[in-house]
mmCIF file of C-alpha atoms in Angstrom:
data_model
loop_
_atom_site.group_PDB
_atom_site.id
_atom_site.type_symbol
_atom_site.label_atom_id
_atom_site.label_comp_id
_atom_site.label_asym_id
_atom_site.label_seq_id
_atom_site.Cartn_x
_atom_site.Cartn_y
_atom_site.Cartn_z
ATOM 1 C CA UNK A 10 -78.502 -56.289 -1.838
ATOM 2 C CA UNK A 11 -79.085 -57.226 1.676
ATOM 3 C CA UNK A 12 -82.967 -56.058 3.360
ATOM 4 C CA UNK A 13 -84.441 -56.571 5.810
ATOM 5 C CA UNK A 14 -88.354 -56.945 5.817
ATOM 6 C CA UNK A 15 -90.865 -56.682 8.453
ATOM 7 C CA UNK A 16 -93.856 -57.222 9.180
ATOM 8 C CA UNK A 17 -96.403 -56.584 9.650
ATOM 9 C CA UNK A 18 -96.325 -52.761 8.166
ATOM 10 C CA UNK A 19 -99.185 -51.386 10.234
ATOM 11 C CA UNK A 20 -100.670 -52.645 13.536
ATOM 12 C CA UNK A 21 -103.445 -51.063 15.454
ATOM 13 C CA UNK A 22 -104.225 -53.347 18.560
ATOM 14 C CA UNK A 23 -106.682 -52.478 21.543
ATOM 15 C CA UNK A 24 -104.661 -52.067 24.733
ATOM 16 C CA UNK A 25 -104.139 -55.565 26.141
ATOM 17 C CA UNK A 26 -103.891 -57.722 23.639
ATOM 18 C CA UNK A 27 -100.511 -59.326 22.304
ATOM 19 C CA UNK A 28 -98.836 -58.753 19.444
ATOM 20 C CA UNK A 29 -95.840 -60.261 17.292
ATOM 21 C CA UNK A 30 -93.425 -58.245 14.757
ATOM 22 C CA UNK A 31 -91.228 -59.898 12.176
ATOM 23 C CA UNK A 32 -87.356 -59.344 10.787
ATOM 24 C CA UNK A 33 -86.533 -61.102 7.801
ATOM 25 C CA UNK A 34 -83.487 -61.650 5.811
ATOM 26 C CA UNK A 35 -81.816 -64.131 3.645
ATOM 27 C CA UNK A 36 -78.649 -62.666 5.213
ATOM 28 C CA UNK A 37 -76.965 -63.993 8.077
ATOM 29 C CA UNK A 38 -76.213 -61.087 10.467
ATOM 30 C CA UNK A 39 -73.432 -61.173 13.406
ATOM 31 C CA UNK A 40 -75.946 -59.231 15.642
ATOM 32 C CA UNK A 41 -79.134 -57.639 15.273
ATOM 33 C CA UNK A 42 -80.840 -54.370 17.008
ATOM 34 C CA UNK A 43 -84.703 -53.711 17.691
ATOM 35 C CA UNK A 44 -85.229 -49.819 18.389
ATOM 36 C CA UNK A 45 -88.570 -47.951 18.862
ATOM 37 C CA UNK A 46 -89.216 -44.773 17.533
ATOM 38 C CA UNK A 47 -91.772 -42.376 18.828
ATOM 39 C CA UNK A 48 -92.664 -39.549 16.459
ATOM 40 C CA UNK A 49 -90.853 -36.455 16.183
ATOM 41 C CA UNK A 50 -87.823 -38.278 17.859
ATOM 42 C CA UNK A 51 -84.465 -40.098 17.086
ATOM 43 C CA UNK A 52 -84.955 -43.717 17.659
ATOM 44 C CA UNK A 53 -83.811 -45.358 21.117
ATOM 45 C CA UNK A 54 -82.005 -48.869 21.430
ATOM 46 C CA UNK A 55 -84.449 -51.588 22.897
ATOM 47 C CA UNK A 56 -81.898 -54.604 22.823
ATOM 48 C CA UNK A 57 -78.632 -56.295 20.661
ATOM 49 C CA UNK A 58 -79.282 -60.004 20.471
ATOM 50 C CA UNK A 59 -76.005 -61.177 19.328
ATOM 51 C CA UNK A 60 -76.453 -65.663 19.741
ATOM 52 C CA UNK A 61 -78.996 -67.909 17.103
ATOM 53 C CA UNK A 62 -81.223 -69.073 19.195
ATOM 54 C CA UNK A 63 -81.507 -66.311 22.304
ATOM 55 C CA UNK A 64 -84.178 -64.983 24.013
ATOM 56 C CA UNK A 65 -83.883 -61.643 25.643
ATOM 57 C CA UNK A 66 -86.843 -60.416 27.669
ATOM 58 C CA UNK A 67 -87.430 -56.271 28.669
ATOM 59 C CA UNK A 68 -90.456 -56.413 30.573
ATOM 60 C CA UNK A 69 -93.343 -57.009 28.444
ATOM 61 C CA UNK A 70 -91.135 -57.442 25.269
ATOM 62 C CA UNK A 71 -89.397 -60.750 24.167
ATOM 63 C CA UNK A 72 -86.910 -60.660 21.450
ATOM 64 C CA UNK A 73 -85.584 -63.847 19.841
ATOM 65 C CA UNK A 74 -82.820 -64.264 17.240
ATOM 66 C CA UNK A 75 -83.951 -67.035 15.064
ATOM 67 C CA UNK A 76 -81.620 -69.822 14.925
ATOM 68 C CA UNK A 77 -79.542 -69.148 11.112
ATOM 69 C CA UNK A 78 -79.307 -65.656 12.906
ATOM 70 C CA UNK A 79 -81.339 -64.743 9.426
ATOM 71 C CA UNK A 80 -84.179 -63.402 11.305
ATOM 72 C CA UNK A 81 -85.534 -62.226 14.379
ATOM 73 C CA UNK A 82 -89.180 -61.188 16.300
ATOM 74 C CA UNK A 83 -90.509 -59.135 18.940
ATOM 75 C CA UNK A 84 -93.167 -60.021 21.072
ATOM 76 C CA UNK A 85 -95.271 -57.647 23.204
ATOM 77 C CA UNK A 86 -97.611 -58.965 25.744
ATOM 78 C CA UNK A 87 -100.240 -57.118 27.077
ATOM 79 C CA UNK A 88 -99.714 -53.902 24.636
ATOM 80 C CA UNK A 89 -100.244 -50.265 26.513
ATOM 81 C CA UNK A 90 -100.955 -47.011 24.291
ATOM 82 C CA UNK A 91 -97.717 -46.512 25.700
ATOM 83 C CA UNK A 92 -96.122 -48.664 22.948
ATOM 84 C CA UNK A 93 -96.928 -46.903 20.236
ATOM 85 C CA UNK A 94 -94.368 -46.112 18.114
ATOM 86 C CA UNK A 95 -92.068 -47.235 15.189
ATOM 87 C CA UNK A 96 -90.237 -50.600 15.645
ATOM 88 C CA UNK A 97 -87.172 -51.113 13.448
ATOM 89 C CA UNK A 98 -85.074 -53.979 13.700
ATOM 90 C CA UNK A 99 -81.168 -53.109 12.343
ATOM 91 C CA UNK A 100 -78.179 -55.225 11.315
ATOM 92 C CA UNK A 101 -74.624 -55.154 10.711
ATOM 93 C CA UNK A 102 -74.280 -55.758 6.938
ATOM 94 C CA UNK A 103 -71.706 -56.565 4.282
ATOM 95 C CA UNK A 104 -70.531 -53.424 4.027
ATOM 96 C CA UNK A 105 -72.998 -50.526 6.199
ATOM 97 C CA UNK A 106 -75.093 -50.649 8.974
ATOM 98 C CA UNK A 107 -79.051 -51.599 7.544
ATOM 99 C CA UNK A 108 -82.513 -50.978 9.403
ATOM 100 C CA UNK A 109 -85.785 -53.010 8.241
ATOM 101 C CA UNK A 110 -88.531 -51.438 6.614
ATOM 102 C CA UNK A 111 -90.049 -50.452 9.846
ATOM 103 C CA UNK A 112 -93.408 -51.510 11.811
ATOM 104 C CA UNK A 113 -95.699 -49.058 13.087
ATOM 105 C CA UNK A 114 -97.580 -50.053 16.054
ATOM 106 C CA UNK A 115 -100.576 -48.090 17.267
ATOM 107 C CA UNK A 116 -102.267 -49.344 20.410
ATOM 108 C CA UNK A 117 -105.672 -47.963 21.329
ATOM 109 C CA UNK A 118 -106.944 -47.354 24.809
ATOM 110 C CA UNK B 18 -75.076 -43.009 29.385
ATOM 111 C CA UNK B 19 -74.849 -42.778 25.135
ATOM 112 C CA UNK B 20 -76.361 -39.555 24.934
ATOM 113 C CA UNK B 21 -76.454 -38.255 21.600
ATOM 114 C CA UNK B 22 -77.737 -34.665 21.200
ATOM 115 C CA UNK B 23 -78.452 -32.483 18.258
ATOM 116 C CA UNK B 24 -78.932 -28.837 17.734
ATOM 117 C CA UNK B 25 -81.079 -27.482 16.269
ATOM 118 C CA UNK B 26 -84.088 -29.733 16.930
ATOM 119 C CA UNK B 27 -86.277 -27.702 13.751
ATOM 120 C CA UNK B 28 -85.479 -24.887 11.637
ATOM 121 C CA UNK B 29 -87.157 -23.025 9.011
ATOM 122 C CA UNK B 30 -85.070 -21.828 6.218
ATOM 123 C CA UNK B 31 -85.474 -19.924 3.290
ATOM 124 C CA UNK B 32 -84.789 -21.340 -0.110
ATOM 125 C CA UNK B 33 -81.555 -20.797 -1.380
ATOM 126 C CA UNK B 34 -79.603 -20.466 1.901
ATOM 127 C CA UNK B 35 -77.661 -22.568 4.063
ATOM 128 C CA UNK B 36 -77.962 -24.413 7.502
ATOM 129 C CA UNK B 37 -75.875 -26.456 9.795
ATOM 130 C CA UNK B 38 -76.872 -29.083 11.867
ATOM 131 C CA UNK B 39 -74.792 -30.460 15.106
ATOM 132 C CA UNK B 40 -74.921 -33.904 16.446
ATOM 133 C CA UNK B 41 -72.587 -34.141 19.632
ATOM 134 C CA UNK B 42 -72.544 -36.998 22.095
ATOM 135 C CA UNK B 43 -71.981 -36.085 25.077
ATOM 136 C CA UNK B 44 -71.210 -38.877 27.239
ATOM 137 C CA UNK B 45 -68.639 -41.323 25.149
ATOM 138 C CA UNK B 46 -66.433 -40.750 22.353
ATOM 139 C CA UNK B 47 -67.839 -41.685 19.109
ATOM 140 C CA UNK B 48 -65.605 -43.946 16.933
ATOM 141 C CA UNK B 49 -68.002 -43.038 13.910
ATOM 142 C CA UNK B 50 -71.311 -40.926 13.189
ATOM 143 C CA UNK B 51 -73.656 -41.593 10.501
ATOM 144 C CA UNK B 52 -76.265 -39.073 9.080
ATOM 145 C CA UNK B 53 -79.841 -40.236 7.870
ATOM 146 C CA UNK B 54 -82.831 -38.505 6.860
ATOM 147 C CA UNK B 55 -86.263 -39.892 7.087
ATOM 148 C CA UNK B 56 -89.845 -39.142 5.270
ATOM 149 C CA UNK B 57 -93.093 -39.244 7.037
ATOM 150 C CA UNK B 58 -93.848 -42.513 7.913
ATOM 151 C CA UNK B 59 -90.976 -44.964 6.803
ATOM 152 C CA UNK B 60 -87.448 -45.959 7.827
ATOM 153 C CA UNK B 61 -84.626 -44.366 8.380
ATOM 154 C CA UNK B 62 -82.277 -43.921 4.468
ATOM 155 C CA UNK B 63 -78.515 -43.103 6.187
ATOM 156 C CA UNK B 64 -76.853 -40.759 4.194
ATOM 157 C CA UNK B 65 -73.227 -40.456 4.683
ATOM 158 C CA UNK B 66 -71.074 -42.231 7.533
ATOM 159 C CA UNK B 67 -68.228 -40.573 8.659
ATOM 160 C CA UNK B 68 -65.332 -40.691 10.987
ATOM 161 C CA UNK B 69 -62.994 -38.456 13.076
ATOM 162 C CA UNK B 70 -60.885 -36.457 10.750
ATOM 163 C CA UNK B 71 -61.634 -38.745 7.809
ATOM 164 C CA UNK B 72 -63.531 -37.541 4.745
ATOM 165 C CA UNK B 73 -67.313 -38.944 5.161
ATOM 166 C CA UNK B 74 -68.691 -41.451 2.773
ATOM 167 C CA UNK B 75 -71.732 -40.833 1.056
ATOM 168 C CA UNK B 76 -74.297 -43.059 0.171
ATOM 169 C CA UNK B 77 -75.385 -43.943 -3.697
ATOM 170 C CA UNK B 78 -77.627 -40.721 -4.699
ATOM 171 C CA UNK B 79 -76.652 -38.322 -2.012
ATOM 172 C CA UNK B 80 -74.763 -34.773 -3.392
ATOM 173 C CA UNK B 81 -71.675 -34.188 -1.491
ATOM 174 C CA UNK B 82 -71.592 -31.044 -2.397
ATOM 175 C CA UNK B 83 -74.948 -30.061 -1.028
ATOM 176 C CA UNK B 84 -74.789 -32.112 2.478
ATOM 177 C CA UNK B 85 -71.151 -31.628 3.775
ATOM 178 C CA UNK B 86 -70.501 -33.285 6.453
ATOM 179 C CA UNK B 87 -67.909 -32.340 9.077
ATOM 180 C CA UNK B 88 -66.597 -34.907 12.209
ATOM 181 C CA UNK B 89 -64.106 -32.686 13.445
ATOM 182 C CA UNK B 90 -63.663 -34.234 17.058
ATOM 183 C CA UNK B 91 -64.458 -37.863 18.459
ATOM 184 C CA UNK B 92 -67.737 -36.320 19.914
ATOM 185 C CA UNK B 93 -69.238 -33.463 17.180
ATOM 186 C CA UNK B 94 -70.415 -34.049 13.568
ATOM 187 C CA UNK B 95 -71.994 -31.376 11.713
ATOM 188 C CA UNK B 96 -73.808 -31.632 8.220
ATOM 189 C CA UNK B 97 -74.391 -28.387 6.360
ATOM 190 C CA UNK B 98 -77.316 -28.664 4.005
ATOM 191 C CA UNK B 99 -76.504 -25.763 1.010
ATOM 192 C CA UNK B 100 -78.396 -23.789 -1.108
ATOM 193 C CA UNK B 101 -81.724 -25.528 0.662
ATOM 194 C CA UNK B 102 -84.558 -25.719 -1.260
ATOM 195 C CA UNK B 103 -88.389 -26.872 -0.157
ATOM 196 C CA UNK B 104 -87.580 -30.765 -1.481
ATOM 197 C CA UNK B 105 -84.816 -30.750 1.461
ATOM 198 C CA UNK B 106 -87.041 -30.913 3.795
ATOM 199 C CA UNK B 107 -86.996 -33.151 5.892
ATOM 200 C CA UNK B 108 -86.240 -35.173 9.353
ATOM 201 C CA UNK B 109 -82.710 -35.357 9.786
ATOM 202 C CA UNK B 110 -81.339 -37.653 12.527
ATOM 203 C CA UNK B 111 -77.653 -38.382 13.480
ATOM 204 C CA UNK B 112 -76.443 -41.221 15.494
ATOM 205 C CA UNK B 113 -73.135 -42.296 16.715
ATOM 206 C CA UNK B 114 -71.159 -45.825 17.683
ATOM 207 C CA UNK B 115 -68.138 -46.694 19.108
ATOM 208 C CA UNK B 116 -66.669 -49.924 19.323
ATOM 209 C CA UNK B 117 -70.173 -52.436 19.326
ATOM 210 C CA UNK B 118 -72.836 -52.680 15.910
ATOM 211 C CA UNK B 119 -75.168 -50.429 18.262
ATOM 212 C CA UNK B 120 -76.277 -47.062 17.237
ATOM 213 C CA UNK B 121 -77.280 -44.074 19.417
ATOM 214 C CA UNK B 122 -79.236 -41.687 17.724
ATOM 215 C CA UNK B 123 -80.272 -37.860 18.418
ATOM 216 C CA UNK B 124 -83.338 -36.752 19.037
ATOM 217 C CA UNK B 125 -83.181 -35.153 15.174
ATOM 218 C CA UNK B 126 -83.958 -31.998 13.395
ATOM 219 C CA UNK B 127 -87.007 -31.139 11.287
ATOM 220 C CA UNK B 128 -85.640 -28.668 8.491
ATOM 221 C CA UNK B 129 -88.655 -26.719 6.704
ATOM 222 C CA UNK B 130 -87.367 -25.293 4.091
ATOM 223 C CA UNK B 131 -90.030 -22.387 2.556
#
């Protein structure tokens, strides 16, 4: 069974300080996805890194694809109660479409 | 662009009756739409995937018979929850893709069902 695991599960931050999230597989993935989810909502598309290795930036978020293309992170620098939400990261697998276990981020003012 | 809407966005039901929910996108033509349902506070579980005039397929666990799932055009799915009781309720999201592994996902439905 492929799954993807992140962590950490829960994060509550003060506003301003960095933070790191985690994607982990033993499965190599074509591509991967990052979305947020804000509650009460469908989640939105953040970014598709699709190369081991790459580095995609979206203003105060950096996503990297680890090399294997096993697993991936998101960085946030500088966190804003406007981040709060539900990060899931997502991958094409064997044979359906998987999301992570999800991270909920909570940044205080 | 990749605007997925659905309708309705919550509805309270009462037990034993049906309801239909539409997912549409409006701004592309969806190659295939999936249906998921999520509990308070974890991930997304996808239900059933389904293309344009093709039967869906539903995942291990979910009735057919009680979540029917129509994807009569390239740009409207519908999934009809029947007989709904209370342990139905739920958040119900759709999401559609075309060609690429990306999703786009409606703003979803909160079903209450008393």
């Amino acid at each position: 069974t492929q799954l993807l695991e992140q962590s950490p599960q829960f994060l509550s931050i003060q506003e301003g300080e960095n933070l790191t999230v985690y994607c982990n597989s033993s499965s190599v993935f074509s591509s991967l996805q990052w979305y947020r989810q804000e509650p009460g909502e469908g989640p939105v598309l953040l970014v598709t890194v699709v190369t081991g290795g790459e580095v995609k930036k979206l203003k105060r978020l950096t996503f990297q694809f680890g090399d294997a293309r096993k697993d991936s992170s998101l960085h946030i620098t500088a966190a804003q109660p406007g981040d709060t939400g539900l990060y899931l990261c997502a991958a094409s697998g064997t044979y359906k479409y998987i999301f992570g276990t999800g991270t909920r981020l909570k940044v205080l003012a | 662009g990749a605007v997925v809407s659905q309708h309705p966005s919550w509805v309270i039901c009462k037990s034993g009756t049906s309801v239909k929910i539409e997912c549409r996108s409006l701004d592309f033509q969806a190659t295939t739409m999936f249906w998921y349902r999520q509990f308070p506070k974890q991930s997304l579980m996808l239900m059933a995937t389904s293309n344009e005039g093709s039967k869906a397929t539903y995942e291990q666990g979910v009735e057919k018979d009680k979540f029917l799932i129509n994807h009569a055009s390239l740009t409207l799915s519908t999934l009809t929850v029947t007989s709904a009781h209370p342990e139905d309720s739920s958040f119900y999201i759709c999401s559609a893709s075309t060609t690429g592994p990306e999703q786009y996902f409606g703003p979803g439905t909160r079903l209450t069902v008393t």
